XYZ file of C-alpha atoms in Angstrom:
136
model
C 21.227 -4.249 -48.903
C 20.672 -2.037 -45.877
C 23.112 0.686 -44.959
C 25.978 -0.552 -42.802
C 25.919 0.678 -39.202
C 28.891 -0.973 -37.487
C 31.569 -1.787 -40.043
C 32.357 1.631 -41.555
C 34.023 2.807 -38.347
C 36.509 -0.065 -38.716
C 37.640 1.069 -42.170
C 40.800 2.791 -40.793
C 41.798 -0.446 -39.042
C 41.108 -2.476 -42.166
C 43.374 -0.137 -44.088
C 46.169 -0.896 -41.607
C 46.022 -4.566 -42.632
C 48.723 -5.043 -45.270
C 47.821 -8.704 -45.890
C 51.259 -9.824 -44.691
C 49.963 -13.241 -43.610
C 51.402 -13.217 -40.073
C 47.940 -14.141 -38.802
C 47.907 -17.231 -40.991
C 50.661 -18.925 -38.996
C 48.735 -18.662 -35.727
C 45.122 -19.143 -36.829
C 43.708 -22.473 -35.557
C 40.779 -22.287 -37.987
C 43.105 -21.850 -40.952
C 45.303 -24.699 -39.741
C 42.339 -27.075 -39.771
C 40.714 -25.927 -43.007
C 43.403 -24.272 -45.107
C 40.931 -21.912 -46.799
C 42.137 -18.298 -47.104
C 38.729 -16.995 -46.018
C 39.209 -18.801 -42.704
C 42.218 -16.715 -41.677
C 41.917 -13.124 -40.419
C 43.446 -11.736 -43.616
C 40.709 -13.393 -45.679
C 37.976 -12.190 -43.354
C 39.360 -8.638 -43.433
C 39.212 -8.754 -47.249
C 35.596 -9.994 -47.153
C 34.629 -7.274 -44.665
C 36.382 -4.592 -46.711
C 34.580 -5.769 -49.858
C 31.243 -5.561 -48.000
C 31.997 -2.016 -46.826
C 32.848 -1.006 -50.397
C 29.613 -2.598 -51.627
C 31.483 -5.101 -53.801
C 29.801 -8.072 -52.134
C 26.608 -8.603 -50.174
C 26.435 -9.634 -46.535
C 24.786 -13.021 -46.940
C 24.398 -16.142 -44.793
C 27.445 -17.588 -46.613
C 29.441 -14.444 -45.750
C 28.353 -14.792 -42.125
C 29.403 -18.442 -42.157
C 32.956 -17.335 -42.967
C 32.845 -14.856 -40.076
C 31.549 -17.431 -37.592
C 34.486 -19.741 -38.292
C 36.601 -17.425 -36.135
C 37.275 -18.952 -32.712
C 37.995 -15.504 -31.197
C 41.288 -16.807 -29.815
C 42.901 -13.395 -30.546
C 46.106 -14.996 -31.870
C 45.821 -13.006 -35.116
C 45.839 -9.720 -33.227
C 48.881 -10.626 -31.185
C 50.922 -11.503 -34.277
C 49.805 -8.531 -36.389
C 52.722 -6.136 -36.951
C 50.255 -3.251 -37.443
C 48.208 -3.957 -34.309
C 44.993 -4.709 -36.165
C 42.502 -6.509 -33.923
C 40.558 -8.746 -36.312
C 38.436 -10.302 -33.549
C 36.764 -6.962 -32.809
C 36.157 -6.270 -36.485
C 34.738 -9.775 -36.993
C 32.397 -9.289 -34.028
C 31.150 -6.067 -35.634
C 30.672 -7.955 -38.914
C 28.484 -10.530 -37.180
C 26.460 -7.777 -35.528
C 26.052 -6.131 -38.923
C 24.598 -9.296 -40.392
C 22.184 -9.882 -37.526
C 21.086 -6.261 -37.455
C 20.458 -6.204 -41.209
C 18.538 -9.454 -41.015
C 16.472 -8.399 -38.016
C 17.738 -11.236 -35.910
C 18.735 -10.860 -32.310
C 22.483 -11.449 -32.029
C 22.583 -12.882 -28.511
C 19.803 -15.468 -28.905
C 21.284 -16.578 -32.222
C 24.717 -16.851 -30.634
C 23.376 -18.815 -27.687
C 21.575 -21.228 -29.995
C 24.742 -21.644 -32.059
C 26.775 -22.403 -28.911
C 24.172 -24.828 -27.632
C 24.154 -26.726 -30.925
C 27.789 -27.739 -30.434
C 28.121 -30.629 -27.930
C 31.704 -29.705 -27.017
C 30.769 -26.113 -26.289
C 27.716 -27.141 -24.313
C 29.824 -29.501 -22.195
C 32.290 -26.686 -21.539
C 29.431 -24.415 -20.502
C 28.215 -27.001 -18.032
C 31.723 -27.336 -16.625
C 31.840 -23.596 -16.120
C 29.076 -23.944 -13.567
C 25.678 -22.378 -13.653
C 26.244 -20.780 -17.026
C 25.242 -23.982 -18.791
C 22.069 -24.230 -16.719
C 21.158 -20.632 -17.529
C 21.739 -21.311 -21.209
C 19.506 -24.379 -21.135
C 16.696 -22.327 -19.571
C 16.916 -19.840 -22.448
C 16.532 -22.503 -25.111
C 13.102 -23.362 -26.472
C-alpha cells in the first residue's frame, strides 16, 4: 500500500478516543444497522489499524467510512472532544488519493446515485442543476 498522507496527523486525536461508546447512542447509522463498524468508535478503530499498517485501505474499508452521514452527533457527545467526522473525511481522501481517483467527482456521483439525496439537491435550488451538468 502507498504511504499515508492525511491520516497520520490525526493519530493524536485517535489516541484521545477511549472507546467509551458515547457516540453509539447518537449515531443514526449505527441505530439502523447495529454493526460496530458503523459507529464512530468502530471507524476510529479501523482508521487506527490502517495507520498502524495492520489492515489495508480497501474498497470494503472505504464502504465502512462512507456509511457516516456526517451529522456530527458523535463529536458533540464525545467526552474527549474527538471529531470523528473530520477524521473520517481524511480517511476517504486517503483512499481516493491512494487509488488515483478524484474525490469530488466520486463524491458527486455517489450523491447523484441516491434518489433521496438528488431530490434534496434539487430542492436546494441550482445546486442540483449544477450537479446534473457535471454527470456524464
